[in-house]
Short mmCIF file of N, CA and C in Angstrom, two decimals:
data_model
loop_
_atom_site.label_atom_id
_atom_site.label_comp_id
_atom_site.label_asym_id
_atom_site.label_seq_id
_atom_site.Cartn_x
_atom_site.Cartn_y
_atom_site.Cartn_z
N UNK Y 286 -12.92 20.19 7.68
CA UNK Y 286 -11.49 20.15 7.97
C UNK Y 286 -10.73 19.78 6.70
N UNK Y 287 -9.60 20.43 6.45
CA UNK Y 287 -8.83 20.11 5.24
C UNK Y 287 -8.04 18.81 5.38
N UNK Y 288 -7.56 18.33 4.26
CA UNK Y 288 -6.67 17.17 4.20
C UNK Y 288 -5.27 17.73 3.95
N UNK Y 289 -4.29 17.22 4.68
CA UNK Y 289 -2.91 17.68 4.51
C UNK Y 289 -2.14 16.69 3.66
N UNK Y 290 -1.43 17.20 2.65
CA UNK Y 290 -0.62 16.38 1.77
C UNK Y 290 0.85 16.68 2.04
N UNK Y 291 1.59 15.65 2.48
CA UNK Y 291 3.03 15.77 2.73
C UNK Y 291 3.80 15.19 1.55
N UNK Y 292 4.78 15.92 1.07
CA UNK Y 292 5.66 15.42 0.03
C UNK Y 292 6.97 16.18 0.11
N UNK Y 293 8.02 15.62 -0.54
CA UNK Y 293 9.26 16.38 -0.68
C UNK Y 293 9.02 17.57 -1.57
N UNK Y 294 9.83 18.61 -1.43
CA UNK Y 294 9.72 19.75 -2.32
C UNK Y 294 10.21 19.32 -3.70
N UNK Y 295 9.74 19.96 -4.71
CA UNK Y 295 10.18 19.63 -6.06
C UNK Y 295 9.03 19.29 -6.98
N UNK Y 296 9.38 19.06 -8.22
CA UNK Y 296 8.39 18.85 -9.27
C UNK Y 296 7.51 17.63 -9.02
N UNK Y 297 8.10 16.52 -8.59
CA UNK Y 297 7.31 15.30 -8.34
C UNK Y 297 6.18 15.57 -7.35
N UNK Y 298 6.53 16.14 -6.20
CA UNK Y 298 5.52 16.41 -5.18
C UNK Y 298 4.47 17.40 -5.66
N UNK Y 299 4.92 18.43 -6.39
CA UNK Y 299 3.97 19.44 -6.89
C UNK Y 299 2.99 18.83 -7.88
N UNK Y 300 3.50 17.99 -8.79
CA UNK Y 300 2.62 17.37 -9.79
C UNK Y 300 1.63 16.40 -9.14
N UNK Y 301 2.11 15.61 -8.19
CA UNK Y 301 1.23 14.66 -7.52
C UNK Y 301 0.16 15.39 -6.72
N UNK Y 302 0.56 16.45 -6.02
CA UNK Y 302 -0.41 17.24 -5.26
C UNK Y 302 -1.45 17.86 -6.19
N UNK Y 303 -1.01 18.37 -7.33
CA UNK Y 303 -1.93 18.97 -8.29
C UNK Y 303 -2.94 17.93 -8.78
N UNK Y 304 -2.47 16.74 -9.14
CA UNK Y 304 -3.36 15.68 -9.61
C UNK Y 304 -4.40 15.33 -8.54
N UNK Y 305 -3.93 15.10 -7.32
CA UNK Y 305 -4.82 14.66 -6.24
C UNK Y 305 -5.80 15.76 -5.83
N UNK Y 306 -5.30 16.97 -5.63
CA UNK Y 306 -6.17 18.05 -5.15
C UNK Y 306 -7.21 18.47 -6.18
N UNK Y 307 -6.89 18.30 -7.47
CA UNK Y 307 -7.86 18.63 -8.51
C UNK Y 307 -8.85 17.50 -8.74
N UNK Y 308 -8.50 16.29 -8.36
CA UNK Y 308 -9.36 15.13 -8.61
C UNK Y 308 -10.30 14.81 -7.45
N UNK Y 309 -9.92 15.17 -6.25
CA UNK Y 309 -10.73 14.80 -5.07
C UNK Y 309 -11.33 16.05 -4.44
N UNK Y 310 -12.63 16.00 -4.14
CA UNK Y 310 -13.37 17.19 -3.69
C UNK Y 310 -13.23 17.50 -2.20
N UNK Y 311 -12.01 17.69 -1.76
CA UNK Y 311 -11.77 18.06 -0.37
C UNK Y 311 -11.00 19.37 -0.35
N UNK Y 312 -11.00 20.00 0.79
CA UNK Y 312 -10.13 21.16 0.99
C UNK Y 312 -8.73 20.60 1.26
N UNK Y 313 -7.72 21.09 0.52
CA UNK Y 313 -6.37 20.54 0.60
C UNK Y 313 -5.36 21.58 1.05
N UNK Y 314 -4.35 21.12 1.76
CA UNK Y 314 -3.16 21.92 2.07
C UNK Y 314 -1.95 21.05 1.80
N UNK Y 315 -0.86 21.68 1.43
CA UNK Y 315 0.36 20.93 1.13
C UNK Y 315 1.48 21.42 2.04
N UNK Y 316 2.28 20.48 2.52
CA UNK Y 316 3.44 20.82 3.35
C UNK Y 316 4.60 19.94 2.93
N UNK Y 317 5.80 20.46 3.13
CA UNK Y 317 6.99 19.69 2.83
C UNK Y 317 7.22 18.68 3.94
N UNK Y 318 7.66 17.49 3.56
CA UNK Y 318 7.93 16.44 4.54
C UNK Y 318 8.90 16.97 5.59
N UNK Y 319 8.58 16.74 6.86
CA UNK Y 319 9.43 17.18 7.95
C UNK Y 319 8.98 18.49 8.58
N UNK Y 320 8.04 19.15 7.95
CA UNK Y 320 7.52 20.42 8.48
C UNK Y 320 6.08 20.23 8.95
N UNK Y 321 5.59 21.16 9.73
CA UNK Y 321 4.19 21.22 10.16
C UNK Y 321 3.75 19.94 10.88
N UNK Y 322 4.44 19.59 11.94
CA UNK Y 322 4.12 18.39 12.72
C UNK Y 322 3.18 18.64 13.87
N UNK Y 323 3.11 19.85 14.35
CA UNK Y 323 2.45 20.09 15.63
C UNK Y 323 0.96 20.40 15.52
N UNK Y 324 0.49 20.75 14.34
CA UNK Y 324 -0.95 21.06 14.22
C UNK Y 324 -1.70 19.98 13.46
N UNK Y 325 -1.18 18.78 13.41
CA UNK Y 325 -1.80 17.69 12.66
C UNK Y 325 -3.23 17.37 13.09
N UNK Y 326 -3.59 17.51 14.37
CA UNK Y 326 -4.97 17.18 14.76
C UNK Y 326 -6.03 18.04 14.07
N UNK Y 327 -5.63 19.15 13.46
CA UNK Y 327 -6.58 20.04 12.81
C UNK Y 327 -6.93 19.59 11.39
N UNK Y 328 -6.44 18.44 10.97
CA UNK Y 328 -6.69 17.95 9.62
C UNK Y 328 -7.57 16.70 9.65
N UNK Y 329 -8.39 16.57 8.63
CA UNK Y 329 -9.26 15.41 8.48
C UNK Y 329 -8.44 14.13 8.27
N UNK Y 330 -7.40 14.25 7.48
CA UNK Y 330 -6.51 13.13 7.19
C UNK Y 330 -5.16 13.68 6.77
N UNK Y 331 -4.13 12.85 6.89
CA UNK Y 331 -2.78 13.20 6.45
C UNK Y 331 -2.42 12.22 5.34
N UNK Y 332 -2.12 12.73 4.15
CA UNK Y 332 -1.70 11.90 3.02
C UNK Y 332 -0.20 12.12 2.85
N UNK Y 333 0.56 11.04 2.85
CA UNK Y 333 2.02 11.16 2.76
C UNK Y 333 2.52 10.43 1.52
N UNK Y 334 3.21 11.18 0.67
CA UNK Y 334 3.85 10.62 -0.53
C UNK Y 334 5.15 9.97 -0.08
N UNK Y 335 5.25 8.65 -0.24
CA UNK Y 335 6.38 7.89 0.31
C UNK Y 335 7.43 7.49 -0.72
N UNK Y 336 7.46 8.10 -1.87
CA UNK Y 336 8.42 7.64 -2.87
C UNK Y 336 9.85 7.84 -2.41
N UNK Y 337 10.06 8.74 -1.47
CA UNK Y 337 11.43 9.01 -1.01
C UNK Y 337 11.96 8.02 0.02
N UNK Y 338 11.18 6.98 0.34
CA UNK Y 338 11.68 6.00 1.30
C UNK Y 338 13.00 5.41 0.81
N UNK Y 339 13.08 5.11 -0.48
CA UNK Y 339 14.36 4.65 -1.04
C UNK Y 339 14.66 3.20 -0.72
N UNK Y 340 15.89 2.83 -0.91
CA UNK Y 340 16.28 1.43 -0.78
C UNK Y 340 16.58 1.01 0.65
N UNK Y 341 17.16 1.89 1.45
CA UNK Y 341 17.56 1.52 2.80
C UNK Y 341 16.51 2.01 3.79
N UNK Y 342 15.41 1.26 3.92
CA UNK Y 342 14.26 1.71 4.69
C UNK Y 342 14.59 1.99 6.15
N UNK Y 343 15.27 1.06 6.79
CA UNK Y 343 15.41 1.12 8.24
C UNK Y 343 16.18 2.35 8.72
N UNK Y 344 17.25 2.72 8.00
CA UNK Y 344 18.07 3.83 8.48
C UNK Y 344 17.64 5.17 7.89
N UNK Y 345 16.63 5.16 7.11
CA UNK Y 345 16.20 6.36 6.42
C UNK Y 345 15.59 7.37 7.40
N UNK Y 346 15.98 8.62 7.26
CA UNK Y 346 15.42 9.67 8.12
C UNK Y 346 13.93 9.83 7.89
N UNK Y 347 13.50 9.59 6.65
CA UNK Y 347 12.08 9.70 6.34
C UNK Y 347 11.27 8.71 7.16
N UNK Y 348 11.75 7.48 7.28
CA UNK Y 348 11.04 6.48 8.05
C UNK Y 348 10.98 6.90 9.52
N UNK Y 349 12.07 7.43 10.05
CA UNK Y 349 12.07 7.90 11.44
C UNK Y 349 11.06 9.03 11.62
N UNK Y 350 10.98 9.89 10.61
CA UNK Y 350 10.00 10.98 10.66
C UNK Y 350 8.58 10.41 10.67
N UNK Y 351 8.32 9.45 9.79
CA UNK Y 351 6.99 8.83 9.74
C UNK Y 351 6.58 8.30 11.11
N UNK Y 352 7.51 7.58 11.74
CA UNK Y 352 7.20 6.96 13.01
C UNK Y 352 6.95 7.98 14.13
N UNK Y 353 7.36 9.22 13.91
CA UNK Y 353 7.15 10.24 14.93
C UNK Y 353 5.78 10.92 14.82
N UNK Y 354 5.04 10.64 13.74
CA UNK Y 354 3.75 11.30 13.52
C UNK Y 354 2.63 10.62 14.30
N UNK Y 355 1.67 11.43 14.74
CA UNK Y 355 0.49 10.91 15.42
C UNK Y 355 -0.75 11.57 14.87
N UNK Y 356 -1.63 10.77 14.32
CA UNK Y 356 -2.92 11.23 13.79
C UNK Y 356 -3.76 9.98 13.57
N UNK Y 357 -5.08 10.05 13.76
CA UNK Y 357 -5.90 8.84 13.60
C UNK Y 357 -6.02 8.35 12.16
N UNK Y 358 -5.71 9.19 11.17
CA UNK Y 358 -5.85 8.77 9.78
C UNK Y 358 -4.66 9.26 8.96
N UNK Y 359 -3.60 8.46 8.93
CA UNK Y 359 -2.43 8.76 8.11
C UNK Y 359 -2.43 7.76 6.95
N UNK Y 360 -2.49 8.29 5.74
CA UNK Y 360 -2.61 7.49 4.53
C UNK Y 360 -1.31 7.56 3.75
N UNK Y 361 -0.70 6.41 3.51
CA UNK Y 361 0.57 6.36 2.80
C UNK Y 361 0.33 5.96 1.35
N UNK Y 362 0.86 6.77 0.44
CA UNK Y 362 0.75 6.47 -0.99
C UNK Y 362 2.13 6.44 -1.61
N UNK Y 363 2.22 5.80 -2.76
CA UNK Y 363 3.45 5.84 -3.56
C UNK Y 363 4.64 5.22 -2.84
N UNK Y 364 4.39 4.24 -1.98
CA UNK Y 364 5.50 3.57 -1.29
C UNK Y 364 6.06 2.50 -2.23
N UNK Y 365 7.29 2.04 -2.00
CA UNK Y 365 7.90 1.05 -2.90
C UNK Y 365 7.06 -0.23 -2.98
N UNK Y 366 6.93 -0.76 -4.19
CA UNK Y 366 6.14 -1.97 -4.40
C UNK Y 366 6.75 -3.16 -3.67
N UNK Y 367 8.07 -3.11 -3.45
CA UNK Y 367 8.74 -4.22 -2.76
C UNK Y 367 8.97 -3.92 -1.28
N UNK Y 368 8.10 -3.11 -0.72
CA UNK Y 368 8.19 -2.78 0.70
C UNK Y 368 8.21 -4.07 1.52
N UNK Y 369 9.17 -4.18 2.41
CA UNK Y 369 9.31 -5.42 3.18
C UNK Y 369 8.11 -5.62 4.10
N UNK Y 370 7.77 -6.89 4.32
CA UNK Y 370 6.67 -7.23 5.21
C UNK Y 370 6.94 -6.70 6.62
N UNK Y 371 8.21 -6.74 7.02
CA UNK Y 371 8.61 -6.26 8.34
C UNK Y 371 8.30 -4.76 8.50
N UNK Y 372 8.68 -3.97 7.50
CA UNK Y 372 8.43 -2.54 7.56
C UNK Y 372 6.94 -2.24 7.46
N UNK Y 373 6.23 -2.95 6.58
CA UNK Y 373 4.79 -2.74 6.44
C UNK Y 373 4.09 -3.01 7.76
N UNK Y 374 4.51 -4.06 8.46
CA UNK Y 374 3.91 -4.39 9.75
C UNK Y 374 4.18 -3.30 10.79
N UNK Y 375 5.39 -2.75 10.79
CA UNK Y 375 5.70 -1.63 11.71
C UNK Y 375 4.78 -0.45 11.46
N UNK Y 376 4.55 -0.15 10.18
CA UNK Y 376 3.69 0.98 9.83
C UNK Y 376 2.25 0.71 10.24
N UNK Y 377 1.78 -0.50 10.02
CA UNK Y 377 0.40 -0.84 10.40
C UNK Y 377 0.20 -0.79 11.91
N UNK Y 378 1.22 -1.21 12.65
CA UNK Y 378 1.12 -1.15 14.12
C UNK Y 378 0.97 0.29 14.58
N UNK Y 379 1.48 1.21 13.80
CA UNK Y 379 1.36 2.64 14.10
C UNK Y 379 0.03 3.19 13.58
N UNK Y 380 -0.82 2.28 13.03
CA UNK Y 380 -2.14 2.61 12.48
C UNK Y 380 -2.09 3.39 11.17
N UNK Y 381 -1.01 3.29 10.44
CA UNK Y 381 -0.94 3.91 9.12
C UNK Y 381 -1.67 3.01 8.14
N UNK Y 382 -2.32 3.62 7.17
CA UNK Y 382 -2.98 2.86 6.11
C UNK Y 382 -2.09 2.88 4.87
N UNK Y 383 -1.75 1.71 4.37
CA UNK Y 383 -0.96 1.60 3.14
C UNK Y 383 -1.96 1.59 1.99
N UNK Y 384 -2.18 2.74 1.39
CA UNK Y 384 -3.25 2.90 0.40
C UNK Y 384 -2.85 2.35 -0.96
N UNK Y 385 -1.70 2.74 -1.49
CA UNK Y 385 -1.27 2.22 -2.79
C UNK Y 385 0.22 2.42 -2.98
N UNK Y 386 0.82 1.47 -3.69
CA UNK Y 386 2.26 1.53 -3.91
C UNK Y 386 2.60 2.33 -5.17
N UNK Y 387 3.88 2.46 -5.45
CA UNK Y 387 4.36 3.30 -6.55
C UNK Y 387 4.00 2.76 -7.93
N UNK Y 388 3.53 1.51 -8.02
CA UNK Y 388 3.16 0.95 -9.32
C UNK Y 388 1.68 1.18 -9.66
N UNK Y 389 0.93 1.77 -8.73
CA UNK Y 389 -0.50 1.98 -8.93
C UNK Y 389 -0.73 3.08 -9.97
N UNK Y 390 -1.66 2.84 -10.89
CA UNK Y 390 -1.94 3.88 -11.89
C UNK Y 390 -2.75 5.02 -11.27
N UNK Y 391 -2.83 6.14 -11.98
CA UNK Y 391 -3.47 7.34 -11.44
C UNK Y 391 -4.93 7.11 -11.07
N UNK Y 392 -5.65 6.40 -11.92
CA UNK Y 392 -7.08 6.17 -11.67
C UNK Y 392 -7.29 5.41 -10.37
N UNK Y 393 -6.51 4.34 -10.15
CA UNK Y 393 -6.64 3.57 -8.91
C UNK Y 393 -6.15 4.35 -7.70
N UNK Y 394 -5.09 5.14 -7.89
CA UNK Y 394 -4.61 6.00 -6.80
C UNK Y 394 -5.72 6.91 -6.32
N UNK Y 395 -6.37 7.60 -7.25
CA UNK Y 395 -7.43 8.53 -6.88
C UNK Y 395 -8.60 7.79 -6.23
N UNK Y 396 -9.00 6.66 -6.80
CA UNK Y 396 -10.13 5.89 -6.26
C UNK Y 396 -9.84 5.40 -4.84
N UNK Y 397 -8.67 4.80 -4.64
CA UNK Y 397 -8.33 4.26 -3.31
C UNK Y 397 -8.16 5.37 -2.28
N UNK Y 398 -7.54 6.47 -2.70
CA UNK Y 398 -7.33 7.57 -1.77
C UNK Y 398 -8.67 8.19 -1.36
N UNK Y 399 -9.58 8.34 -2.31
CA UNK Y 399 -10.90 8.87 -2.01
C UNK Y 399 -11.63 7.99 -1.00
N UNK Y 400 -11.59 6.66 -1.22
CA UNK Y 400 -12.24 5.74 -0.29
C UNK Y 400 -11.60 5.82 1.10
N UNK Y 401 -10.28 5.91 1.14
CA UNK Y 401 -9.59 5.94 2.44
C UNK Y 401 -9.90 7.23 3.20
N UNK Y 402 -9.96 8.34 2.50
CA UNK Y 402 -10.25 9.61 3.17
C UNK Y 402 -11.68 9.62 3.69
N UNK Y 403 -12.60 9.09 2.91
CA UNK Y 403 -14.01 9.12 3.30
C UNK Y 403 -14.40 8.06 4.31
N UNK Y 404 -13.56 7.03 4.49
CA UNK Y 404 -13.93 5.97 5.43
C UNK Y 404 -14.02 6.54 6.84
N UNK Y 405 -15.00 6.05 7.63
CA UNK Y 405 -15.11 6.54 9.01
C UNK Y 405 -13.89 6.15 9.83
N UNK Y 406 -13.60 6.93 10.85
CA UNK Y 406 -12.42 6.70 11.68
C UNK Y 406 -12.39 5.28 12.25
N UNK Y 407 -13.55 4.74 12.62
CA UNK Y 407 -13.58 3.42 13.24
C UNK Y 407 -13.18 2.32 12.28
N UNK Y 408 -13.36 2.56 10.97
CA UNK Y 408 -12.95 1.55 10.00
C UNK Y 408 -11.85 2.09 9.12
N UNK Y 409 -10.98 2.88 9.72
CA UNK Y 409 -9.92 3.53 8.96
C UNK Y 409 -8.91 2.57 8.39
N UNK Y 410 -8.84 1.37 8.90
CA UNK Y 410 -7.88 0.41 8.37
C UNK Y 410 -8.21 0.09 6.92
N UNK Y 411 -7.20 -0.14 6.19
CA UNK Y 411 -7.33 -0.44 4.78
C UNK Y 411 -8.10 -1.74 4.56
N UNK Y 412 -8.88 -1.79 3.48
CA UNK Y 412 -9.74 -2.93 3.21
C UNK Y 412 -8.96 -4.21 2.93
N UNK Y 413 -7.85 -4.14 2.22
CA UNK Y 413 -7.12 -5.32 1.79
C UNK Y 413 -5.66 -5.21 2.21
N UNK Y 414 -5.38 -5.20 3.50
CA UNK Y 414 -4.01 -4.91 3.93
C UNK Y 414 -2.99 -5.90 3.42
N UNK Y 415 -3.31 -7.18 3.40
CA UNK Y 415 -2.30 -8.17 3.05
C UNK Y 415 -1.96 -8.17 1.58
N UNK Y 416 -2.89 -7.73 0.71
CA UNK Y 416 -2.59 -7.73 -0.72
C UNK Y 416 -1.45 -6.77 -1.02
N UNK Y 417 -1.29 -5.74 -0.20
CA UNK Y 417 -0.20 -4.80 -0.42
C UNK Y 417 1.15 -5.38 -0.03
N UNK Y 418 1.14 -6.45 0.75
CA UNK Y 418 2.40 -7.10 1.12
C UNK Y 418 2.90 -8.00 0.01
N UNK Y 419 2.03 -8.34 -0.93
CA UNK Y 419 2.40 -9.25 -2.00
C UNK Y 419 3.08 -8.51 -3.14
N UNK Y 420 4.13 -9.09 -3.66
CA UNK Y 420 4.77 -8.51 -4.84
C UNK Y 420 3.85 -8.72 -6.04
N UNK Y 421 4.16 -8.04 -7.11
CA UNK Y 421 3.35 -8.18 -8.33
C UNK Y 421 3.38 -9.65 -8.81
N UNK Y 422 4.54 -10.27 -8.76
CA UNK Y 422 4.67 -11.67 -9.19
C UNK Y 422 3.84 -12.58 -8.30
N UNK Y 423 3.87 -12.34 -6.98
CA UNK Y 423 3.07 -13.15 -6.06
C UNK Y 423 1.58 -12.98 -6.34
N UNK Y 424 1.17 -11.78 -6.67
CA UNK Y 424 -0.24 -11.56 -7.01
C UNK Y 424 -0.60 -12.30 -8.30
N UNK Y 425 0.31 -12.32 -9.28
CA UNK Y 425 0.07 -13.07 -10.52
C UNK Y 425 -0.11 -14.56 -10.22
N UNK Y 426 0.79 -15.08 -9.40
CA UNK Y 426 0.73 -16.51 -9.05
C UNK Y 426 -0.55 -16.81 -8.28
N UNK Y 427 -0.90 -15.96 -7.36
CA UNK Y 427 -2.11 -16.17 -6.57
C UNK Y 427 -3.35 -16.11 -7.46
N UNK Y 428 -3.35 -15.23 -8.43
CA UNK Y 428 -4.47 -15.15 -9.37
C UNK Y 428 -4.57 -16.45 -10.17
N UNK Y 429 -3.42 -16.98 -10.61
CA UNK Y 429 -3.40 -18.25 -11.34
C UNK Y 429 -3.90 -19.40 -10.47
N UNK Y 430 -3.61 -19.32 -9.19
CA UNK Y 430 -4.01 -20.38 -8.26
C UNK Y 430 -5.53 -20.55 -8.22
N UNK Y 431 -6.26 -19.46 -8.44
CA UNK Y 431 -7.73 -19.54 -8.40
C UNK Y 431 -8.30 -20.42 -9.50
N UNK Y 432 -7.51 -20.72 -10.54
CA UNK Y 432 -7.98 -21.59 -11.63
C UNK Y 432 -7.96 -23.06 -11.21
N UNK Y 433 -7.28 -23.38 -10.09
CA UNK Y 433 -7.21 -24.74 -9.61
C UNK Y 433 -6.12 -25.58 -10.26
N UNK Y 434 -5.30 -24.96 -11.10
CA UNK Y 434 -4.24 -25.68 -11.79
C UNK Y 434 -3.08 -25.99 -10.84
N UNK Y 435 -2.34 -27.08 -11.11
CA UNK Y 435 -1.17 -27.41 -10.28
C UNK Y 435 -0.01 -26.44 -10.54
N UNK Y 436 0.99 -26.48 -9.66
CA UNK Y 436 2.15 -25.60 -9.79
C UNK Y 436 2.84 -25.72 -11.15
N UNK Y 437 2.87 -26.93 -11.71
CA UNK Y 437 3.55 -27.13 -12.99
C UNK Y 437 2.89 -26.32 -14.10
N UNK Y 438 1.57 -26.25 -14.11
CA UNK Y 438 0.84 -25.48 -15.13
C UNK Y 438 1.04 -23.98 -14.89
N UNK Y 439 0.96 -23.56 -13.63
CA UNK Y 439 1.18 -22.14 -13.29
C UNK Y 439 2.59 -21.74 -13.72
N UNK Y 440 3.56 -22.58 -13.44
CA UNK Y 440 4.95 -22.29 -13.82
C UNK Y 440 5.07 -22.14 -15.33
N UNK Y 441 4.43 -23.02 -16.08
CA UNK Y 441 4.50 -22.96 -17.54
C UNK Y 441 3.86 -21.67 -18.06
N UNK Y 442 2.70 -21.31 -17.52
CA UNK Y 442 2.00 -20.09 -17.96
C UNK Y 442 2.82 -18.83 -17.69
N UNK Y 443 3.51 -18.81 -16.56
CA UNK Y 443 4.25 -17.61 -16.16
C UNK Y 443 5.73 -17.68 -16.53
N UNK Y 444 6.12 -18.75 -17.24
CA UNK Y 444 7.52 -18.92 -17.68
C UNK Y 444 8.48 -18.91 -16.49
N UNK Y 445 8.12 -19.70 -15.48
CA UNK Y 445 8.93 -19.85 -14.28
C UNK Y 445 9.22 -21.33 -14.06
N UNK Y 446 10.17 -21.62 -13.20
CA UNK Y 446 10.39 -23.01 -12.82
C UNK Y 446 9.34 -23.40 -11.77
N UNK Y 447 9.07 -24.69 -11.69
CA UNK Y 447 8.11 -25.16 -10.70
C UNK Y 447 8.61 -24.88 -9.28
N UNK Y 448 9.93 -24.96 -9.08
CA UNK Y 448 10.53 -24.66 -7.78
C UNK Y 448 10.28 -23.20 -7.40
N UNK Y 449 10.42 -22.29 -8.36
CA UNK Y 449 10.18 -20.86 -8.09
C UNK Y 449 8.72 -20.63 -7.68
N UNK Y 450 7.80 -21.28 -8.39
CA UNK Y 450 6.38 -21.14 -8.04
C UNK Y 450 6.13 -21.66 -6.63
N UNK Y 451 6.74 -22.80 -6.29
CA UNK Y 451 6.58 -23.37 -4.95
C UNK Y 451 7.09 -22.40 -3.88
N UNK Y 452 8.24 -21.78 -4.13
CA UNK Y 452 8.79 -20.79 -3.18
C UNK Y 452 7.85 -19.60 -3.02
N UNK Y 453 7.33 -19.13 -4.14
CA UNK Y 453 6.37 -18.01 -4.08
C UNK Y 453 5.12 -18.41 -3.29
N UNK Y 454 4.64 -19.63 -3.52
CA UNK Y 454 3.45 -20.10 -2.79
C UNK Y 454 3.69 -20.09 -1.28
N UNK Y 455 4.86 -20.55 -0.88
CA UNK Y 455 5.20 -20.56 0.54
C UNK Y 455 5.13 -19.13 1.10
N UNK Y 456 5.74 -18.18 0.39
CA UNK Y 456 5.74 -16.78 0.84
C UNK Y 456 4.33 -16.20 0.85
N UNK Y 457 3.55 -16.52 -0.16
CA UNK Y 457 2.18 -16.02 -0.23
C UNK Y 457 1.37 -16.53 0.95
N UNK Y 458 1.43 -17.84 1.22
CA UNK Y 458 0.67 -18.42 2.32
C UNK Y 458 1.03 -17.74 3.64
N UNK Y 459 2.33 -17.52 3.85
CA UNK Y 459 2.80 -16.88 5.08
C UNK Y 459 2.29 -15.45 5.18
N UNK Y 460 2.36 -14.70 4.08
CA UNK Y 460 1.97 -13.28 4.11
C UNK Y 460 0.47 -13.08 4.33
N UNK Y 461 -0.35 -13.93 3.72
CA UNK Y 461 -1.79 -13.72 3.85
C UNK Y 461 -2.42 -14.56 4.95
N UNK Y 462 -1.61 -15.39 5.60
CA UNK Y 462 -2.07 -16.13 6.77
C UNK Y 462 -3.00 -17.28 6.46
N UNK Y 463 -2.69 -18.04 5.39
CA UNK Y 463 -3.50 -19.22 5.07
C UNK Y 463 -2.63 -20.47 5.15
N UNK Y 464 -3.30 -21.66 5.17
CA UNK Y 464 -2.56 -22.91 5.36
C UNK Y 464 -2.57 -23.82 4.14
N UNK Y 465 -3.47 -23.55 3.18
CA UNK Y 465 -3.53 -24.45 2.03
C UNK Y 465 -3.98 -23.69 0.78
N UNK Y 466 -3.97 -24.40 -0.35
CA UNK Y 466 -4.28 -23.79 -1.65
C UNK Y 466 -5.74 -23.32 -1.71
N UNK Y 467 -6.65 -24.08 -1.11
CA UNK Y 467 -8.06 -23.70 -1.13
C UNK Y 467 -8.27 -22.38 -0.38
N UNK Y 468 -7.67 -22.26 0.81
CA UNK Y 468 -7.80 -21.01 1.56
C UNK Y 468 -7.17 -19.85 0.79
N UNK Y 469 -6.03 -20.10 0.16
CA UNK Y 469 -5.36 -19.04 -0.62
C UNK Y 469 -6.21 -18.64 -1.80
N UNK Y 470 -6.82 -19.60 -2.47
CA UNK Y 470 -7.68 -19.31 -3.61
C UNK Y 470 -8.90 -18.49 -3.18
N UNK Y 471 -9.51 -18.87 -2.07
CA UNK Y 471 -10.66 -18.11 -1.55
C UNK Y 471 -10.25 -16.69 -1.17
N UNK Y 472 -9.07 -16.56 -0.54
CA UNK Y 472 -8.57 -15.24 -0.16
C UNK Y 472 -8.38 -14.38 -1.41
N UNK Y 473 -7.79 -14.96 -2.45
CA UNK Y 473 -7.54 -14.22 -3.70
C UNK Y 473 -8.85 -13.77 -4.34
N UNK Y 474 -9.85 -14.65 -4.34
CA UNK Y 474 -11.13 -14.29 -4.95
C UNK Y 474 -11.78 -13.13 -4.20
N UNK Y 475 -11.63 -13.10 -2.89
CA UNK Y 475 -12.22 -12.01 -2.10
C UNK Y 475 -11.43 -10.72 -2.20
N UNK Y 476 -10.09 -10.80 -2.12
CA UNK Y 476 -9.29 -9.59 -1.99
C UNK Y 476 -8.73 -9.08 -3.31
N UNK Y 477 -8.11 -9.92 -4.09
CA UNK Y 477 -7.49 -9.43 -5.32
C UNK Y 477 -8.52 -9.01 -6.33
N UNK Y 478 -9.61 -9.77 -6.48
CA UNK Y 478 -10.62 -9.41 -7.45
C UNK Y 478 -11.39 -8.18 -6.99
N UNK Y 479 -11.67 -8.05 -5.68
CA UNK Y 479 -12.34 -6.87 -5.18
C UNK Y 479 -11.50 -5.62 -5.39
N UNK Y 480 -10.19 -5.78 -5.25
CA UNK Y 480 -9.28 -4.65 -5.40
C UNK Y 480 -9.22 -4.18 -6.84
N UNK Y 481 -9.39 -5.10 -7.79
CA UNK Y 481 -9.31 -4.73 -9.21
C UNK Y 481 -10.64 -4.20 -9.72
N UNK Y 482 -11.73 -4.42 -8.96
CA UNK Y 482 -13.06 -4.00 -9.43
C UNK Y 482 -13.19 -2.49 -9.50
#
């Protein structure tokens, strides 16, 4: 069964489709976003280029279109790095896999997409869902946390105020579902380092 790639028409979508279809050994088809909704069950997976989500996620027609899709394996790529936790949770409830954001380099995009397409349907959920909810700065702070240093040292290393680091820590703990620095450090060692491997 082929993999379907959805993107807006234009150079961006064509270039991304060319990169992905030439790099991954699957049968590929491309469709413009908003078209070809009714034969989705005939595809192994649906890959959707989400760069067009834009700034106003909730009222965006693209988001409404996404929520109307039904398939057991819908893989979202190139979504905004600052995607809100609220929107990410809505997408996950719909069983969408958030594979990689718009800041991901080509090599990691291809690697993650390949793993997501090949994963069995029963384990179709993304391996590190919560790491995608973290901003780049939060991931930096969480990585620093694994050294065991106090907030003051982390703040100095990252050229931030201690108050800013504390606020980020609060958000990180909430997003990844931990209660203390030790749990957060263990989570980072398992998820962030595995993701970079």
